[in-house]
Amino acid sequence: MIYDKLENIGRYKGMNKHLDTAIDYILHNDLSSLPSGRTELDGDNVYINVMEAAAGPLETRKYEIHKKYMDIQIDLAGTEAIHTGDMSAMSIESYDAASDFGSVQCPDLASCTIGPGNFILCMAEEPHKPGIAVSDDIRLKKCVFKVHI
């Protein structure tokens, strides 16, 4: 997991060519102008899902994993907590290869609060639990960059 201010995202270039594509887009475009739904930057290699959602209580959230993609999660409006889990102690409950989405159980490892102006990068196979409410205002608008590894 990498958690940082959005203004620092350029520091993470060079880790993966598809990640560089996503970072370049973030640096040179207005994310708030993206339409809801999927926007492709490089086909299935790099795309963005823009969504509106509601954060919820910690006990209603589950850990998820992706085996083929890393996520860059950026809140455009609203604030949420995201937990990351201990992948060395995770047990996979389910995994769908077509959607690259799995549900896992594992102990908490770290947590952070994101909102406009910062981001979290969750590596492939790193358990993460997004959408945890941190206030009474549970409305979120976020973009999730899906970056093929």
Coordinates of N, CA and C in Angstrom, one line a residue:
M1 N 0.8 -1.2 0.0 CA 0.0 0.0 0.0 C 0.9 1.2 0.0
I2 N 0.5 2.2 -0.8 CA 1.1 3.5 -0.8 C 0.0 4.5 -0.5
Y3 N 0.2 5.3 0.5 CA -0.8 6.4 0.9 C -0.1 7.7 0.9
D4 N -0.6 8.6 0.1 CA 0.2 9.9 0.0 C -0.8 11.0 -0.5
K5 N -0.2 12.2 -0.5 CA -0.9 13.3 -1.1 C -0.9 13.2 -2.6
L6 N -2.0 13.6 -3.3 CA -2.1 13.5 -4.7 C -1.0 14.3 -5.4
E7 N -0.6 15.4 -4.8 CA 0.5 16.2 -5.4 C 1.8 15.5 -5.5
N8 N 2.0 14.4 -4.8 CA 3.2 13.6 -4.8 C 3.2 12.4 -5.7
I9 N 2.1 12.2 -6.4 CA 1.9 10.9 -7.1 C 3.0 10.7 -8.2
G10 N 3.5 11.8 -8.7 CA 4.6 11.7 -9.7 C 5.8 11.0 -9.2
R11 N 6.0 11.0 -7.9 CA 7.2 10.3 -7.3 C 7.2 8.8 -7.5
Y12 N 6.0 8.2 -7.9 CA 5.9 6.8 -8.0 C 6.0 6.2 -9.4
K13 N 6.3 7.1 -10.3 CA 6.6 6.7 -11.7 C 7.8 5.7 -11.7
G14 N 7.8 4.8 -12.7 CA 8.9 3.9 -12.9 C 8.7 2.6 -12.3
M15 N 7.6 2.3 -11.6 CA 7.4 1.0 -11.0 C 6.8 0.0 -12.0
N16 N 6.0 0.5 -12.9 CA 5.3 -0.3 -13.8 C 4.8 0.6 -15.0
K17 N 5.0 0.2 -16.2 CA 4.6 1.1 -17.4 C 3.2 1.5 -17.4
H18 N 2.3 0.6 -16.9 CA 0.9 0.9 -16.9 C 0.6 1.9 -15.8
L19 N 1.3 1.7 -14.7 CA 1.1 2.7 -13.6 C 1.6 4.1 -14.1
D20 N 2.6 4.1 -14.9 CA 3.1 5.4 -15.4 C 2.0 6.1 -16.2
T21 N 1.3 5.3 -17.0 CA 0.2 5.8 -17.8 C -0.9 6.4 -16.9
A22 N -1.3 5.7 -15.9 CA -2.3 6.3 -14.9 C -1.8 7.5 -14.3
I23 N -0.5 7.5 -13.8 CA 0.0 8.7 -13.1 C 0.1 9.9 -14.1
D24 N 0.5 9.7 -15.3 CA 0.5 10.8 -16.3 C -0.9 11.4 -16.5
Y25 N -1.9 10.5 -16.5 CA -3.2 11.0 -16.7 C -3.7 11.8 -15.5
I26 N -3.4 11.3 -14.3 CA -3.7 12.0 -13.1 C -3.0 13.4 -13.0
L27 N -1.8 13.5 -13.4 CA -1.0 14.7 -13.4 C -1.5 15.8 -14.4
H28 N -2.1 15.3 -15.5 CA -2.4 16.3 -16.6 C -3.9 16.4 -16.9
N29 N -4.8 15.9 -16.1 CA -6.2 15.9 -16.4 C -7.0 16.3 -15.1
D30 N -8.2 16.9 -15.4 CA -9.1 17.2 -14.3 C -10.0 16.0 -14.0
L31 N -9.7 15.3 -12.9 CA -10.4 14.1 -12.6 C -11.9 14.4 -12.3
S32 N -12.2 15.6 -11.8 CA -13.6 15.9 -11.5 C -14.5 16.0 -12.7
S33 N -13.9 16.1 -13.9 CA -14.7 16.2 -15.1 C -14.9 14.8 -15.7
L34 N -14.4 13.8 -15.1 CA -14.7 12.4 -15.7 C -16.1 12.0 -15.6
P35 N -16.7 11.4 -16.6 CA -18.1 10.9 -16.4 C -18.1 9.7 -15.5
S36 N -19.3 9.4 -15.0 CA -19.5 8.2 -14.2 C -19.3 7.0 -15.1
G37 N -18.9 5.9 -14.6 CA -18.6 4.7 -15.3 C -17.2 4.5 -15.7
R38 N -17.0 3.7 -16.7 CA -15.6 3.3 -17.1 C -15.1 4.2 -18.2
T39 N -13.9 4.6 -18.0 CA -13.1 5.4 -19.1 C -11.8 4.7 -19.3
E40 N -11.6 4.3 -20.6 CA -10.4 3.5 -20.9 C -9.3 4.5 -21.3
L41 N -8.1 4.2 -20.7 CA -6.9 5.0 -21.1 C -6.0 4.2 -22.0
D42 N -5.9 2.9 -21.8 CA -5.1 1.9 -22.6 C -5.8 0.6 -22.6
G43 N -7.1 0.5 -23.1 CA -7.8 -0.7 -23.1 C -8.0 -1.3 -21.7
D44 N -7.7 -2.6 -21.6 CA -7.8 -3.3 -20.3 C -6.5 -3.1 -19.5
N45 N -5.5 -2.5 -20.1 CA -4.3 -2.3 -19.3 C -4.4 -1.2 -18.2
V46 N -5.1 -0.1 -18.6 CA -5.4 1.0 -17.7 C -6.7 1.6 -17.9
Y47 N -7.6 1.5 -17.0 CA -8.9 2.2 -17.1 C -9.3 2.8 -15.8
I48 N -10.3 3.6 -15.8 CA -10.8 4.3 -14.6 C -12.3 4.0 -14.4
N49 N -12.7 3.6 -13.2 CA -14.1 3.5 -12.8 C -14.4 4.7 -11.9
V50 N -15.4 5.5 -12.4 CA -15.8 6.6 -11.6 C -17.2 6.3 -11.1
M51 N -17.4 6.4 -9.7 CA -18.6 6.0 -9.1 C -19.0 6.9 -8.0
E52 N -20.3 6.8 -7.7 CA -20.8 7.5 -6.5 C -21.3 6.3 -5.6
A53 N -20.9 6.4 -4.3 CA -21.2 5.3 -3.4 C -21.5 5.9 -2.0
A54 N -21.9 5.1 -1.1 CA -22.1 5.5 0.3 C -21.1 4.7 1.1
A55 N -20.4 5.4 2.0 CA -19.5 4.7 2.9 C -20.5 4.1 4.0
G56 N -19.9 3.1 4.7 CA -20.8 2.4 5.7 C -19.9 2.0 6.9
P57 N -20.6 1.4 7.9 CA -19.9 1.0 9.1 C -18.8 0.0 8.8
L58 N -17.8 0.0 9.6 CA -16.7 -1.0 9.4 C -17.2 -2.4 9.3
E59 N -18.1 -2.8 10.2 CA -18.5 -4.2 10.3 C -19.3 -4.6 9.1
T60 N -19.7 -3.7 8.2 CA -20.4 -4.1 7.0 C -19.5 -4.2 5.8
R61 N -18.2 -3.9 5.9 CA -17.3 -3.9 4.8 C -16.5 -5.2 4.9
K62 N -16.1 -5.7 3.7 CA -15.2 -6.9 3.6 C -13.9 -6.6 2.8
Y63 N -12.9 -7.3 3.1 CA -11.7 -7.2 2.4 C -11.9 -7.8 1.0
E64 N -11.3 -7.1 0.0 CA -11.3 -7.5 -1.4 C -9.8 -7.6 -1.9
I65 N -9.6 -8.4 -2.9 CA -8.3 -8.5 -3.6 C -8.6 -8.5 -5.1
H66 N -7.5 -8.2 -5.8 CA -7.5 -8.3 -7.2 C -6.1 -9.0 -7.6
K67 N -6.1 -9.9 -8.4 CA -4.9 -10.6 -8.8 C -4.2 -10.1 -10.0
K68 N -4.9 -9.4 -10.9 CA -4.3 -8.9 -12.1 C -4.1 -7.4 -12.2
Y69 N -4.7 -6.7 -11.2 CA -4.7 -5.3 -11.2 C -4.3 -4.7 -9.9
M70 N -3.7 -3.5 -9.9 CA -3.6 -2.7 -8.7 C -4.6 -1.6 -8.8
D71 N -5.0 -1.0 -7.7 CA -5.9 0.1 -7.7 C -5.2 1.3 -7.2
I72 N -5.6 2.4 -7.9 CA -5.3 3.8 -7.3 C -6.7 4.3 -7.0
Q73 N -7.0 4.5 -5.7 CA -8.3 5.0 -5.3 C -8.1 6.5 -4.9
I74 N -9.0 7.3 -5.5 CA -9.0 8.8 -5.2 C -10.4 9.2 -5.0
D75 N -10.6 9.8 -3.8 CA -11.9 10.4 -3.5 C -12.0 11.8 -4.1
L76 N -13.0 12.0 -4.9 CA -13.2 13.3 -5.5 C -14.1 14.2 -4.6
A77 N -15.0 13.5 -3.9 CA -15.9 14.2 -2.9 C -16.2 13.2 -1.8
G78 N -16.2 13.7 -0.6 CA -16.4 12.8 0.6 C -15.1 12.3 1.1
T79 N -15.2 11.6 2.2 CA -14.1 11.1 2.9 C -14.4 9.7 3.4
E80 N -13.4 8.8 3.3 CA -13.6 7.4 3.8 C -12.3 6.9 4.4
A81 N -12.5 5.8 5.2 CA -11.3 5.1 5.7 C -11.2 3.9 4.8
I82 N -9.9 3.5 4.6 CA -9.6 2.3 3.9 C -8.6 1.5 4.7
H83 N -9.0 0.2 5.0 CA -8.0 -0.6 5.7 C -7.3 -1.5 4.7
T84 N -6.1 -1.9 5.1 CA -5.4 -2.9 4.3 C -5.1 -4.0 5.3
G85 N -5.0 -5.3 4.7 CA -4.9 -6.4 5.5 C -3.6 -7.2 5.4
D86 N -3.4 -8.1 6.3 CA -2.2 -8.9 6.3 C -2.3 -10.0 5.3
M87 N -1.7 -9.9 4.1 CA -1.8 -10.9 3.1 C -1.2 -12.2 3.5
S88 N -0.3 -12.2 4.4 CA 0.4 -13.5 4.8 C -0.6 -14.4 5.6
A89 N -1.7 -13.8 6.1 CA -2.6 -14.5 6.9 C -4.0 -14.5 6.3
M90 N -4.1 -14.2 5.0 CA -5.5 -14.1 4.5 C -6.0 -15.5 4.0
S91 N -7.3 -15.6 4.1 CA -7.9 -16.8 3.5 C -8.9 -16.3 2.5
I92 N -8.9 -16.9 1.3 CA -9.7 -16.4 0.2 C -11.1 -17.1 0.3
E93 N -12.2 -16.3 0.4 CA -13.5 -16.8 0.5 C -14.1 -17.1 -0.9
S94 N -13.8 -16.2 -1.8 CA -14.2 -16.3 -3.2 C -13.3 -15.5 -4.1
Y95 N -13.2 -15.9 -5.4 CA -12.5 -15.2 -6.4 C -13.1 -15.4 -7.7
D96 N -13.4 -14.4 -8.5 CA -13.9 -14.5 -9.9 C -12.8 -13.9 -10.8
A97 N -12.2 -14.8 -11.6 CA -11.2 -14.4 -12.5 C -11.6 -13.4 -13.6
A98 N -12.9 -13.6 -14.0 CA -13.4 -12.7 -15.1 C -13.5 -11.3 -14.7
S99 N -13.9 -11.0 -13.4 CA -14.0 -9.7 -12.9 C -12.8 -9.3 -12.1
D100 N -11.9 -10.2 -11.9 CA -10.7 -10.0 -11.0 C -11.1 -9.4 -9.7
F101 N -12.0 -10.1 -9.0 CA -12.5 -9.6 -7.7 C -12.6 -10.8 -6.8
G102 N -12.0 -10.7 -5.7 CA -12.1 -11.7 -4.6 C -12.4 -11.1 -3.3
S103 N -13.1 -11.9 -2.5 CA -13.4 -11.6 -1.1 C -12.5 -12.4 -0.2
V104 N -11.9 -11.8 0.8 CA -11.0 -12.5 1.7 C -11.2 -12.1 3.1
Q105 N -10.7 -13.0 4.0 CA -10.7 -12.6 5.4 C -9.2 -12.6 5.8
C106 N -8.9 -11.6 6.6 CA -7.5 -11.4 7.1 C -7.5 -10.4 8.3
P107 N -6.5 -10.4 9.1 CA -6.4 -9.4 10.1 C -6.0 -8.1 9.5
D108 N -6.5 -7.0 10.2 CA -6.1 -5.6 9.8 C -4.6 -5.4 9.9
L109 N -4.0 -4.7 9.0 CA -2.6 -4.4 9.0 C -2.4 -2.8 9.2
A110 N -3.2 -2.1 8.5 CA -3.0 -0.6 8.5 C -4.3 0.0 8.0
S111 N -4.5 1.3 8.3 CA -5.7 2.0 7.8 C -5.3 3.4 7.6
C112 N -6.0 4.1 6.7 CA -5.8 5.5 6.4 C -7.1 6.1 6.0
T113 N -7.2 7.4 6.1 CA -8.4 8.1 5.7 C -8.0 8.9 4.5
I114 N -8.9 8.7 3.5 CA -8.6 9.4 2.2 C -9.8 10.3 1.9
G115 N -9.5 11.4 1.2 CA -10.5 12.3 0.8 C -9.9 13.1 -0.3
P116 N -10.5 14.2 -0.8 CA -10.0 14.9 -1.9 C -8.5 15.4 -1.5
G117 N -7.6 15.2 -2.4 CA -6.2 15.7 -2.2 C -5.3 14.6 -1.9
N118 N -5.7 13.3 -1.6 CA -4.8 12.3 -1.4 C -5.3 11.0 -2.1
F119 N -4.5 9.9 -2.0 CA -4.8 8.7 -2.7 C -4.2 7.5 -2.0
I120 N -4.7 6.3 -2.3 CA -4.1 5.1 -1.9 C -3.9 4.2 -3.1
L121 N -2.7 3.6 -3.1 CA -2.4 2.6 -4.2 C -2.3 1.3 -3.5
C122 N -3.2 0.4 -3.9 CA -3.2 -1.0 -3.3 C -2.7 -1.9 -4.4
M123 N -1.6 -2.6 -4.1 CA -1.0 -3.5 -5.0 C -1.8 -4.7 -5.3
A124 N -1.6 -5.4 -6.4 CA -2.3 -6.6 -6.7 C -2.1 -7.6 -5.5
E125 N -3.2 -8.3 -5.2 CA -3.2 -9.3 -4.1 C -3.1 -8.7 -2.7
E126 N -3.1 -7.4 -2.6 CA -3.1 -6.8 -1.3 C -4.5 -6.6 -0.8
P127 N -4.9 -7.2 0.3 CA -6.3 -7.1 0.7 C -6.5 -5.6 1.2
H128 N -7.7 -5.1 0.7 CA -8.0 -3.7 1.1 C -9.6 -3.7 1.3
K129 N -10.0 -2.8 2.2 CA -11.4 -2.7 2.6 C -11.7 -1.3 2.5
P130 N -12.3 -0.8 1.3 CA -12.6 0.6 1.1 C -14.0 0.9 1.7
G131 N -14.4 2.1 1.6 CA -15.8 2.5 1.9 C -16.2 2.5 3.3
I132 N -15.2 2.8 4.3 CA -15.6 2.8 5.7 C -15.9 4.2 6.1
A133 N -17.1 4.4 6.6 CA -17.5 5.7 7.0 C -16.7 6.3 8.2
V134 N -16.4 7.6 8.0 CA -15.6 8.3 9.1 C -16.4 9.4 9.7
S135 N -17.6 9.7 9.1 CA -18.4 10.8 9.6 C -19.9 10.5 9.3
D136 N -20.7 11.4 9.6 CA -22.2 11.2 9.3 C -22.4 11.4 7.8
D137 N -21.6 12.2 7.1 CA -21.7 12.4 5.7 C -21.1 11.2 5.0
I138 N -21.9 10.3 4.5 CA -21.4 9.1 3.9 C -21.3 9.1 2.4
R139 N -21.6 10.2 1.8 CA -21.6 10.3 0.3 C -20.2 10.3 -0.2
L140 N -19.9 9.5 -1.2 CA -18.6 9.5 -1.8 C -18.7 9.6 -3.3
K141 N -17.8 10.3 -3.9 CA -17.6 10.2 -5.4 C -16.2 9.9 -5.5
K142 N -15.9 8.8 -6.2 CA -14.5 8.4 -6.3 C -14.1 7.9 -7.7
C143 N -12.9 7.9 -8.0 CA -12.4 7.3 -9.2 C -11.4 6.2 -8.7
V144 N -11.5 5.1 -9.4 CA -10.5 4.0 -9.1 C -9.8 3.7 -10.4
F145 N -8.6 3.9 -10.4 CA -7.7 3.5 -11.6 C -7.4 2.1 -11.5
K146 N -7.7 1.3 -12.5 CA -7.4 -0.1 -12.5 C -6.1 -0.3 -13.4
V147 N -5.0 -0.8 -12.8 CA -3.7 -0.8 -13.5 C -3.2 -2.2 -13.6
H148 N -3.1 -2.7 -14.8 CA -2.7 -4.1 -15.0 C -1.2 -4.3 -14.6
I149 N -1.0 -5.4 -13.9 CA 0.4 -5.6 -13.4 C 1.2 -6.3 -14.5

